[in-house]
Short mmCIF file of C-alpha atoms in Angstrom, two decimals:
data_model
loop_
_atom_site.label_atom_id
_atom_site.label_comp_id
_atom_site.label_asym_id
_atom_site.label_seq_id
_atom_site.Cartn_x
_atom_site.Cartn_y
_atom_site.Cartn_z
CA MET A 1 0.00 0.00 0.00
CA SER A 2 1.28 3.48 -0.87
CA LYS A 3 2.37 5.83 1.90
CA PRO A 4 -0.40 8.19 3.20
CA VAL A 5 0.15 11.70 1.82
CA ALA A 6 -2.95 13.82 2.54
CA ASP A 7 -3.24 16.13 5.56
CA ILE A 8 -7.03 16.20 5.41
CA ALA A 9 -9.87 14.84 3.29
CA LEU A 10 -12.95 16.79 2.30
CA ILE A 11 -16.24 15.15 1.31
CA GLY A 12 -18.69 17.22 -0.75
CA LEU A 13 -17.66 19.03 -3.92
CA ALA A 14 -20.35 21.69 -4.17
CA VAL A 15 -19.09 25.28 -4.44
CA MET A 16 -18.22 25.67 -0.71
CA GLY A 17 -16.38 22.34 -0.62
CA GLN A 18 -14.36 23.02 -3.76
CA ASN A 19 -13.40 26.50 -2.58
CA LEU A 20 -12.32 25.30 0.86
CA ILE A 21 -10.13 22.61 -0.75
CA LEU A 22 -8.48 25.20 -3.03
CA ASN A 23 -7.98 27.48 0.01
CA MET A 24 -6.29 24.66 1.97
CA ASN A 25 -4.11 23.87 -1.05
CA ASP A 26 -3.04 27.53 -1.26
CA HIS A 27 -1.82 27.27 2.35
CA GLY A 28 0.38 24.24 1.68
CA PHE A 29 -1.90 21.42 2.85
CA VAL A 30 -2.40 18.28 0.78
CA VAL A 31 -6.14 17.66 0.46
CA CYS A 32 -7.90 14.51 -0.70
CA ALA A 33 -11.20 15.32 -2.45
CA TYR A 34 -14.15 12.93 -2.44
CA ASN A 35 -17.76 13.14 -3.59
CA ARG A 36 -20.57 10.58 -3.52
CA THR A 37 -20.99 11.17 -7.27
CA THR A 38 -17.44 10.21 -8.24
CA GLU A 39 -17.61 11.90 -11.70
CA LYS A 40 -17.48 15.18 -9.75
CA VAL A 41 -14.08 14.17 -8.31
CA LYS A 42 -12.71 13.52 -11.80
CA SER A 43 -14.14 16.79 -13.15
CA PHE A 44 -12.76 18.80 -10.18
CA LEU A 45 -9.24 17.33 -10.57
CA GLU A 46 -9.23 17.99 -14.32
CA ASN A 47 -10.55 21.56 -14.07
CA GLU A 48 -10.52 23.73 -10.90
CA ALA A 49 -7.82 21.66 -9.14
CA LYS A 50 -5.60 21.18 -12.19
CA GLY A 51 -1.94 21.95 -11.50
CA THR A 52 -2.37 21.76 -7.69
CA LYS A 53 -1.27 19.20 -5.08
CA ILE A 54 -4.93 18.20 -4.56
CA ILE A 55 -5.54 14.46 -4.90
CA GLY A 56 -8.79 12.56 -5.38
CA ALA A 57 -10.38 9.36 -4.15
CA TYR A 58 -13.14 7.30 -5.72
CA SER A 59 -14.20 5.39 -2.59
CA LEU A 60 -14.26 6.24 1.10
CA LYS A 61 -11.73 3.48 1.81
CA GLU A 62 -9.32 4.85 -0.80
CA MET A 63 -9.78 8.34 0.72
CA VAL A 64 -9.07 7.17 4.29
CA ASP A 65 -6.04 5.15 3.16
CA LYS A 66 -4.48 8.30 1.69
CA LEU A 67 -4.69 10.19 5.03
CA LYS A 68 -1.86 10.76 7.51
CA SER A 69 -2.65 9.99 11.17
CA PRO A 70 -4.59 11.19 13.01
CA LYS A 71 -6.90 10.99 10.02
CA ARG A 72 -8.91 14.19 9.51
CA VAL A 73 -12.10 14.03 7.44
CA MET A 74 -14.23 17.13 6.82
CA LEU A 75 -17.84 16.87 5.62
CA LEU A 76 -19.48 19.64 3.60
CA VAL A 77 -22.74 17.91 2.76
CA LYS A 78 -26.41 18.69 3.35
CA ALA A 79 -27.31 18.87 7.05
CA GLY A 80 -29.31 16.05 8.59
CA ALA A 81 -29.50 12.48 7.30
CA ALA A 82 -26.60 12.85 4.82
CA VAL A 83 -24.17 13.72 7.65
CA ASP A 84 -25.30 10.70 9.71
CA ALA A 85 -25.03 8.42 6.67
CA PHE A 86 -21.41 9.45 5.98
CA ILE A 87 -20.48 9.11 9.67
CA GLU A 88 -21.90 5.54 9.67
CA GLN A 89 -19.79 4.67 6.60
CA LEU A 90 -16.65 6.29 8.04
CA ILE A 91 -16.72 4.68 11.52
CA PRO A 92 -15.47 1.23 10.37
CA LEU A 93 -12.66 2.87 8.37
CA LEU A 94 -11.33 5.08 11.18
CA SER A 95 -9.37 4.39 14.38
CA PRO A 96 -9.54 5.90 17.89
CA GLY A 97 -8.11 9.43 17.84
CA ASP A 98 -9.18 10.09 14.24
CA ILE A 99 -11.29 13.18 13.57
CA ILE A 100 -14.56 13.85 11.69
CA ILE A 101 -15.44 17.51 11.10
CA ASP A 102 -18.93 18.60 10.00
CA GLY A 103 -18.63 21.99 8.28
CA GLY A 104 -22.28 22.22 7.17
CA ASN A 105 -25.13 24.18 8.75
CA SER A 106 -26.15 21.35 11.10
CA GLU A 107 -28.57 21.80 13.98
CA TYR A 108 -26.57 22.11 17.19
CA GLN A 109 -28.58 19.32 18.89
CA ASP A 110 -27.41 16.93 16.14
CA THR A 111 -23.80 18.00 16.71
CA ASP A 112 -24.27 17.50 20.45
CA ARG A 113 -25.54 13.96 19.86
CA ARG A 114 -22.84 13.07 17.31
CA THR A 115 -20.02 14.30 19.57
CA LYS A 116 -21.25 12.09 22.43
CA GLU A 117 -21.89 9.03 20.24
CA LEU A 118 -18.50 9.19 18.49
CA GLU A 119 -16.64 9.84 21.73
CA LYS A 120 -17.79 6.38 22.91
CA LYS A 121 -16.05 4.91 19.83
CA GLY A 122 -12.89 6.96 20.44
CA ILE A 123 -13.49 9.17 17.39
CA LEU A 124 -13.19 12.94 17.88
CA PHE A 125 -16.10 14.86 16.36
CA VAL A 126 -16.07 18.57 15.50
CA GLY A 127 -19.08 20.63 14.40
CA SER A 128 -17.78 23.82 12.83
CA GLY A 129 -19.65 26.86 11.61
CA VAL A 130 -18.27 28.11 8.28
CA SER A 131 -19.30 31.60 7.22
CA GLY A 132 -18.46 33.87 4.34
CA GLY A 133 -20.19 32.28 1.37
CA GLU A 134 -18.26 30.98 -1.63
CA ASP A 135 -15.84 33.93 -1.64
CA GLY A 136 -15.08 33.48 2.04
CA ALA A 137 -14.52 29.74 1.60
CA ARG A 138 -12.03 30.44 -1.20
CA TYR A 139 -10.04 33.31 0.33
CA GLY A 140 -10.69 33.21 4.07
CA PRO A 141 -13.89 32.29 5.91
CA SER A 142 -14.84 32.82 9.53
CA LEU A 143 -14.63 29.41 11.23
CA MET A 144 -16.40 28.47 14.48
CA PRO A 145 -15.28 24.99 15.60
CA GLY A 146 -16.78 23.21 18.60
CA GLY A 147 -17.18 19.60 19.70
CA ASN A 148 -14.57 17.32 21.26
CA PRO A 149 -11.79 19.63 22.56
CA LYS A 150 -9.16 16.88 22.03
CA ALA A 151 -9.54 17.44 18.27
CA TRP A 152 -8.56 21.12 18.35
CA PRO A 153 -4.74 20.72 18.55
CA HIS A 154 -4.91 18.49 15.45
CA ILE A 155 -6.99 20.87 13.29
CA LYS A 156 -5.91 24.25 14.70
CA GLN A 157 -3.07 24.83 12.22
CA ILE A 158 -5.23 24.06 9.17
CA PHE A 159 -8.22 26.10 10.41
CA GLN A 160 -6.24 29.15 11.52
CA SER A 161 -4.21 29.12 8.28
CA ILE A 162 -7.20 29.13 5.93
CA CYS A 163 -9.51 31.51 7.85
CA ALA A 164 -9.85 35.28 7.40
CA LYS A 165 -7.44 37.53 9.32
CA VAL A 166 -8.08 40.95 10.85
CA ASN A 167 -4.96 42.81 12.01
CA ARG A 168 -3.16 39.46 11.50
CA GLU A 169 -5.44 37.80 14.08
CA PRO A 170 -7.26 34.67 12.80
CA CYS A 171 -11.08 34.79 12.63
CA CYS A 172 -11.16 31.31 14.09
CA ASP A 173 -10.72 29.91 17.57
CA TRP A 174 -12.07 27.01 19.58
CA VAL A 175 -15.65 27.91 20.53
CA GLY A 176 -16.61 25.29 23.10
CA GLU A 177 -17.81 21.78 23.85
CA ARG A 178 -20.20 19.56 21.86
CA GLY A 179 -22.78 21.62 19.88
CA ALA A 180 -21.29 25.03 20.79
CA GLY A 181 -19.69 25.73 17.39
CA HIS A 182 -22.89 25.11 15.46
CA PHE A 183 -24.95 27.02 18.04
CA VAL A 184 -22.69 30.06 17.61
CA LYS A 185 -22.99 29.72 13.80
CA MET A 186 -26.78 29.50 14.15
CA VAL A 187 -26.85 32.73 16.20
CA HIS A 188 -24.49 34.33 13.64
CA ASN A 189 -27.01 33.45 10.91
CA GLY A 190 -29.89 34.77 13.03
CA ILE A 191 -28.06 38.09 13.46
CA GLU A 192 -27.47 38.01 9.69
CA TYR A 193 -31.26 37.72 9.17
CA GLY A 194 -31.75 40.73 11.46
CA ASP A 195 -29.06 42.83 9.76
CA MET A 196 -30.49 42.11 6.32
CA GLN A 197 -34.07 42.90 7.37
CA LEU A 198 -33.01 46.20 9.01
CA ILE A 199 -31.19 47.24 5.81
CA CYS A 200 -34.24 46.25 3.73
CA GLU A 201 -36.49 48.42 5.92
CA ALA A 202 -34.12 51.39 5.55
CA TYR A 203 -34.20 50.84 1.76
CA HIS A 204 -38.04 50.59 1.84
CA ILE A 205 -38.31 53.92 3.69
CA MET A 206 -35.89 55.60 1.24
CA ARG A 207 -37.62 54.19 -1.84
CA ASN A 208 -41.31 54.49 -0.86
CA GLY A 209 -41.20 57.29 1.71
CA LEU A 210 -38.41 59.59 0.52
CA LYS A 211 -38.84 58.63 -3.18
CA LEU A 212 -35.07 58.35 -3.73
CA ASN A 213 -33.85 56.74 -6.95
CA PRO A 214 -31.43 53.74 -6.96
CA GLU A 215 -28.33 55.92 -7.57
CA GLU A 216 -29.25 58.21 -4.66
CA MET A 217 -29.87 55.24 -2.36
CA SER A 218 -26.58 53.62 -3.40
CA GLN A 219 -24.80 56.87 -2.52
CA VAL A 220 -26.46 56.92 0.94
CA PHE A 221 -25.23 53.38 1.67
CA GLU A 222 -21.77 54.28 0.38
CA ASP A 223 -21.65 57.23 2.80
CA TRP A 224 -22.93 55.09 5.68
CA ASN A 225 -20.23 52.51 5.01
CA LYS A 226 -17.55 55.11 5.82
CA GLY A 227 -18.70 55.48 9.45
CA GLU A 228 -19.94 53.34 12.32
CA LEU A 229 -22.16 51.28 9.97
CA ASP A 230 -19.09 50.05 8.06
CA SER A 231 -19.95 46.43 7.26
CA PHE A 232 -20.04 43.82 4.51
CA LEU A 233 -23.85 43.93 4.14
CA ILE A 234 -23.96 47.75 3.81
CA GLU A 235 -21.14 47.56 1.26
CA ILE A 236 -22.86 44.96 -0.95
CA THR A 237 -26.20 46.83 -0.69
CA LYS A 238 -24.51 49.89 -2.20
CA ASP A 239 -23.36 47.72 -5.15
CA ILE A 240 -26.72 45.95 -5.57
CA LEU A 241 -28.66 49.25 -5.72
CA LYS A 242 -26.64 50.71 -8.58
CA TYR A 243 -26.26 47.47 -10.60
CA LYS A 244 -27.65 47.87 -14.12
CA ASP A 245 -28.02 45.63 -17.13
CA GLU A 246 -29.42 46.34 -20.59
CA LYS A 247 -32.95 46.67 -19.12
CA GLY A 248 -31.98 49.12 -16.36
CA TYR A 249 -31.69 48.69 -12.60
CA LEU A 250 -31.84 44.97 -11.83
CA LEU A 251 -33.02 45.23 -8.20
CA GLU A 252 -36.41 46.72 -9.15
CA ARG A 253 -37.16 43.65 -11.29
CA ILE A 254 -36.42 41.06 -8.59
CA ARG A 255 -39.50 39.36 -7.11
CA ASP A 256 -40.12 40.47 -3.52
CA THR A 257 -40.52 37.05 -1.90
CA ALA A 258 -37.66 35.88 0.32
CA GLY A 259 -36.64 32.32 1.06
CA GLN A 260 -34.86 30.87 4.08
CA LYS A 261 -32.75 27.81 4.77
CA GLY A 262 -33.76 27.46 8.41
CA THR A 263 -30.96 28.84 10.60
CA GLY A 264 -32.87 32.07 11.37
CA LYS A 265 -35.94 30.01 12.25
CA TRP A 266 -33.78 27.75 14.48
CA THR A 267 -32.45 30.83 16.30
CA ALA A 268 -35.99 32.06 16.95
CA ILE A 269 -37.04 28.59 18.16
CA ALA A 270 -34.00 28.37 20.46
CA ALA A 271 -34.88 31.83 21.83
CA LEU A 272 -38.40 30.61 22.65
CA ASP A 273 -37.06 27.35 24.12
CA TYR A 274 -34.66 29.21 26.42
CA GLY A 275 -37.01 32.11 27.19
CA VAL A 276 -34.72 34.79 25.76
CA PRO A 277 -36.44 37.79 24.04
CA VAL A 278 -34.56 37.66 20.73
CA THR A 279 -37.35 39.71 19.16
CA LEU A 280 -35.47 41.23 16.23
CA ILE A 281 -34.40 37.91 14.72
CA GLY A 282 -37.93 36.56 15.26
CA GLU A 283 -39.45 39.51 13.40
CA SER A 284 -36.91 39.07 10.59
CA VAL A 285 -38.01 35.46 10.10
CA PHE A 286 -41.69 36.49 10.14
CA ALA A 287 -40.95 39.29 7.63
CA ARG A 288 -39.68 36.63 5.20
CA CYS A 289 -42.83 34.57 5.85
CA LEU A 290 -44.98 37.65 5.10
CA SER A 291 -43.02 38.33 1.91
CA ALA A 292 -43.88 34.80 0.75
CA LEU A 293 -47.61 35.70 0.76
CA GLN A 294 -47.11 37.78 -2.37
CA SER A 295 -50.41 37.00 -4.14
CA GLU A 296 -52.37 37.72 -0.94
CA ARG A 297 -50.47 40.99 -0.45
CA ILE A 298 -51.24 42.09 -4.02
CA GLU A 299 -54.94 41.40 -3.43
CA ALA A 300 -54.86 43.14 -0.01
CA SER A 301 -53.14 46.21 -1.52
CA SER A 302 -56.28 46.91 -3.58
CA VAL A 303 -58.65 46.39 -0.63
CA LEU A 304 -56.98 47.62 2.57
CA GLN A 305 -56.55 51.34 3.16
CA GLY A 306 -53.46 53.15 4.46
CA PRO A 307 -51.84 56.59 4.22
CA ASP A 308 -50.16 57.88 1.06
CA ALA A 309 -46.48 57.26 1.72
CA ILE A 310 -44.59 60.47 0.83
CA TYR A 311 -42.27 62.21 3.29
CA GLN A 312 -42.73 65.98 3.45
CA GLY A 313 -39.79 67.04 5.68
CA ASP A 314 -36.04 67.62 5.21
CA LYS A 315 -34.75 64.45 3.53
CA LYS A 316 -31.08 65.04 4.38
CA GLN A 317 -31.88 65.45 8.06
CA PHE A 318 -34.15 62.39 8.03
CA LEU A 319 -31.41 60.25 6.43
CA GLU A 320 -29.17 61.15 9.39
CA HIS A 321 -31.92 59.92 11.73
CA LEU A 322 -32.29 56.75 9.63
CA LYS A 323 -28.56 56.05 9.87
CA LYS A 324 -28.67 56.37 13.67
CA ALA A 325 -31.85 54.25 13.90
CA LEU A 326 -30.17 51.51 11.86
CA TYR A 327 -27.07 51.64 14.08
CA ALA A 328 -29.14 51.50 17.30
CA SER A 329 -31.21 48.59 15.99
CA LYS A 330 -28.08 46.71 14.94
CA ILE A 331 -26.65 47.11 18.46
CA ILE A 332 -29.89 45.70 19.92
CA SER A 333 -29.81 42.74 17.53
CA TYR A 334 -26.27 41.81 18.59
CA ALA A 335 -27.15 42.37 22.27
CA GLN A 336 -30.05 39.92 21.89
CA GLY A 337 -27.83 37.40 20.07
CA PHE A 338 -25.26 37.48 22.88
CA MET A 339 -28.07 37.12 25.47
CA LEU A 340 -29.04 33.89 23.72
CA LEU A 341 -25.43 32.66 23.65
CA ARG A 342 -25.09 33.34 27.38
CA GLU A 343 -28.29 31.47 28.28
CA ALA A 344 -27.40 28.47 26.07
CA ALA A 345 -23.90 28.33 27.60
CA LYS A 346 -25.46 28.25 31.07
CA ILE A 347 -27.90 25.46 30.14
CA HIS A 348 -25.37 23.30 28.24
CA ASN A 349 -22.41 24.09 30.48
CA TRP A 350 -20.40 25.47 27.54
CA ASN A 351 -17.42 27.64 28.36
CA LEU A 352 -17.91 30.29 25.65
CA ASN A 353 -15.42 33.08 25.03
CA TYR A 354 -17.74 35.95 24.01
CA GLY A 355 -14.97 38.39 23.09
CA GLY A 356 -13.35 35.65 21.00
CA ILE A 357 -16.65 35.01 19.20
CA ALA A 358 -16.92 38.71 18.31
CA LEU A 359 -13.36 38.56 16.99
CA MET A 360 -14.20 35.50 14.86
CA TRP A 361 -17.02 37.50 13.28
CA ARG A 362 -14.85 40.53 12.42
CA GLY A 363 -13.62 39.07 9.14
CA GLY A 364 -14.61 36.48 6.55
CA CYS A 365 -18.25 36.21 7.57
CA ILE A 366 -21.45 37.83 6.33
CA ILE A 367 -22.08 39.92 9.49
CA ARG A 368 -18.53 41.28 9.64
CA SER A 369 -18.71 44.90 10.74
CA ALA A 370 -16.63 47.57 12.42
CA PHE A 371 -18.28 47.49 15.84
CA LEU A 372 -17.51 43.82 16.51
CA GLY A 373 -14.18 45.13 17.82
CA ASN A 374 -16.18 47.16 20.39
CA ILE A 375 -18.05 43.99 21.42
CA LYS A 376 -14.72 42.21 21.96
CA THR A 377 -13.49 45.15 24.08
CA ALA A 378 -16.72 45.12 26.13
CA PHE A 379 -16.28 41.45 27.07
CA GLU A 380 -12.54 41.88 27.69
CA LYS A 381 -13.35 44.68 30.12
CA ASN A 382 -16.08 42.64 31.83
CA PRO A 383 -16.22 38.90 30.95
CA LYS A 384 -19.37 38.58 33.12
CA LEU A 385 -21.21 41.38 31.28
CA SER A 386 -24.90 40.41 31.38
CA ASN A 387 -25.94 42.54 28.40
CA LEU A 388 -24.02 44.52 25.78
CA LEU A 389 -26.37 47.48 26.31
CA LEU A 390 -24.91 47.91 29.81
CA ASP A 391 -21.37 48.44 28.48
CA ASP A 392 -20.35 52.13 28.42
CA PHE A 393 -19.64 52.20 24.67
CA PHE A 394 -23.02 50.73 23.72
CA ALA A 395 -25.00 52.55 26.43
CA ASN A 396 -23.59 55.85 25.10
CA ALA A 397 -24.31 54.85 21.49
CA MET A 398 -27.94 54.14 22.41
CA LYS A 399 -28.15 57.46 24.28
CA GLU A 400 -26.89 59.17 21.13
CA CYS A 401 -29.19 57.28 18.71
CA GLN A 402 -32.44 56.43 20.49
CA ALA A 403 -34.17 59.76 19.72
CA SER A 404 -33.48 59.19 16.00
CA ALA A 405 -34.87 55.65 16.25
CA ARG A 406 -38.11 57.10 17.66
CA ILE A 407 -38.36 59.65 14.83
CA VAL A 408 -37.79 56.97 12.17
CA VAL A 409 -40.27 54.44 13.61
CA SER A 410 -42.99 57.05 14.21
CA THR A 411 -42.45 58.52 10.72
CA ALA A 412 -42.68 55.04 9.15
CA VAL A 413 -45.95 54.46 11.03
CA THR A 414 -47.45 57.73 9.75
CA LEU A 415 -46.28 56.89 6.21
CA GLY A 416 -47.76 53.38 6.42
CA ILE A 417 -44.41 51.66 5.78
CA ALA A 418 -43.94 48.38 7.68
CA THR A 419 -40.78 48.35 9.81
CA PRO A 420 -41.07 45.21 11.96
CA ALA A 421 -37.36 44.95 12.81
CA LEU A 422 -36.74 48.67 13.46
CA SER A 423 -39.93 48.82 15.56
CA THR A 424 -39.20 45.74 17.64
CA ALA A 425 -35.65 46.95 18.35
CA LEU A 426 -37.06 50.12 19.88
CA ALA A 427 -39.77 48.20 21.76
CA PHE A 428 -37.14 45.86 23.25
CA TYR A 429 -34.96 48.81 24.26
CA ASP A 430 -37.87 50.51 26.01
CA GLY A 431 -38.96 47.28 27.67
CA TYR A 432 -35.43 46.43 28.83
CA ARG A 433 -34.87 49.87 30.36
CA THR A 434 -38.24 49.83 32.20
CA ALA A 435 -37.92 48.98 35.90
CA ARG A 436 -41.61 48.07 36.21
CA LEU A 437 -43.42 46.34 33.33
CA PRO A 438 -47.20 45.63 33.25
CA ALA A 439 -46.65 41.91 33.85
CA ASN A 440 -48.16 42.40 37.33
CA LEU A 441 -51.55 42.75 35.60
CA LEU A 442 -50.76 39.71 33.46
CA GLN A 443 -50.04 37.66 36.60
CA ALA A 444 -53.31 38.87 38.17
CA GLN A 445 -55.22 37.83 35.03
CA ARG A 446 -53.62 34.38 35.06
CA ASP A 447 -54.48 33.94 38.71
CA TYR A 448 -58.06 35.21 38.14
CA PHE A 449 -58.94 32.76 35.35
CA GLY A 450 -56.63 29.85 36.16
CA ALA A 451 -55.53 30.16 39.81
CA HIS A 452 -51.91 30.29 38.62
CA THR A 453 -50.72 32.32 41.68
CA TYR A 454 -48.44 35.34 41.83
CA GLU A 455 -45.69 36.82 44.02
CA LEU A 456 -46.05 40.07 45.96
CA LEU A 457 -43.35 42.75 45.82
CA GLY A 458 -41.06 42.30 48.79
CA GLN A 459 -42.22 38.70 49.23
CA GLU A 460 -40.46 37.12 46.25
CA GLY A 461 -40.45 33.32 46.22
CA LYS A 462 -43.80 33.06 48.04
CA PHE A 463 -46.62 32.22 45.62
CA VAL A 464 -50.15 33.24 46.62
CA HIS A 465 -53.62 32.89 45.12
CA THR A 466 -56.56 35.27 45.52
CA ASN A 467 -60.23 34.31 45.32
CA TRP A 468 -60.93 37.29 42.99
CA THR A 469 -64.67 36.71 42.49
CA GLY A 470 -65.67 35.57 45.96
CA HIS A 471 -67.16 32.40 44.50
CA GLY A 472 -63.92 30.78 43.33
CA GLY A 473 -61.99 28.25 45.38
CA ASN A 474 -58.76 28.72 47.31
CA VAL A 475 -56.96 25.87 45.55
CA SER A 476 -54.24 27.07 43.13
CA ALA A 477 -53.18 25.43 39.87
CA SER A 478 -49.71 23.92 40.12
CA THR A 479 -49.61 21.45 37.27
CA TYR A 480 -49.57 23.62 34.15
CA ASP A 481 -48.62 27.03 32.82
CA VAL A 482 -50.55 29.21 30.42
#
């Protein structure tokens, strides 16, 4: 048998897989490429990988035989059953201490389960978030590995070589145990949903309310990208707005129904499961659901009345308010995302490095933006920070921007322009800064109709029931919650 030569194998030759292989090759690693449809291996070696050190395999056994020990196998296949199927086929071919890495968008509970199951067989499993799209995969993604910590020393060099760098610091570090890497990637994608929806609402206000043309809007985003809103998504929005083909501006001809692959929905579900008010990501998912009802919306637009949406004030001044509202809302979205990370870490006993996570997101990934450095600083200053909004930098930013957020949301309401994400950001901010919320009435209502009990101020921990009507009983409900 020939001597093993490959440093790592990668299964799955779709665009992300191919680009990651080429990236690894660029950094001096010998990669063995494999795909279930073996013609793809042949085509890849003869075309994109031609003239490189990349080798191919036409069976899983041949692939494993070409690997140096410990054998490292990375999967970039569809999440779910396909990952489990490949793991089942790989187990008999691998030895204790070998490593399987899942680089797809797997659900974190699946990664949790796989890490535990493979640990019993002596195989080290890693679930890694990979962000940055095809360009990131090719030239430097953000990587978020978690799983069995014993695997990290054996994959660290490869991962930190191929990832994006900011100020020469790698946008990749060990995230935490079991499903932590994929959970962090899921929250990253949820924040991405929020960022995109906020930008879409700003665009909607500019287009329908201020009646700006695509060139003017592109210029606004270009200006915004020079300041605190400097980010990948603002930058690409500027390019999208001014893109023209032979028929004119392309954006105005794109159908307004958005799809989703599930990670935003998973974030919203996790938020509900853990009781964390991640309202902005939730609204962003629902906004996509509403966009999908296009035929109903077209019918409703001819039946349901609303105001005529034209802004009458100073447009330049309003755009300054819109910039600040977008910035404030973005801060709230990230604050909510980190609240969810903190709660999940507590429940799963993950030792997450929050500043490190912010640093991983500064380059290579879709939500990369200037103020992630400020998030890292906030957690460095206070690793036990309960909420980003309580850090001086972010508290001051909100103080500076919240009046503008109120102007933008109230203006959008009077113009009849839907701003679910901008509105919920402000509602969360006001709720979070309110010492006394009306939940006392809610508790009274629950006790009135269902004898669910309540606590009195100053007597926390003691649950009491009132016979509100005089003809109810004194027995309280203890078996269910409403």
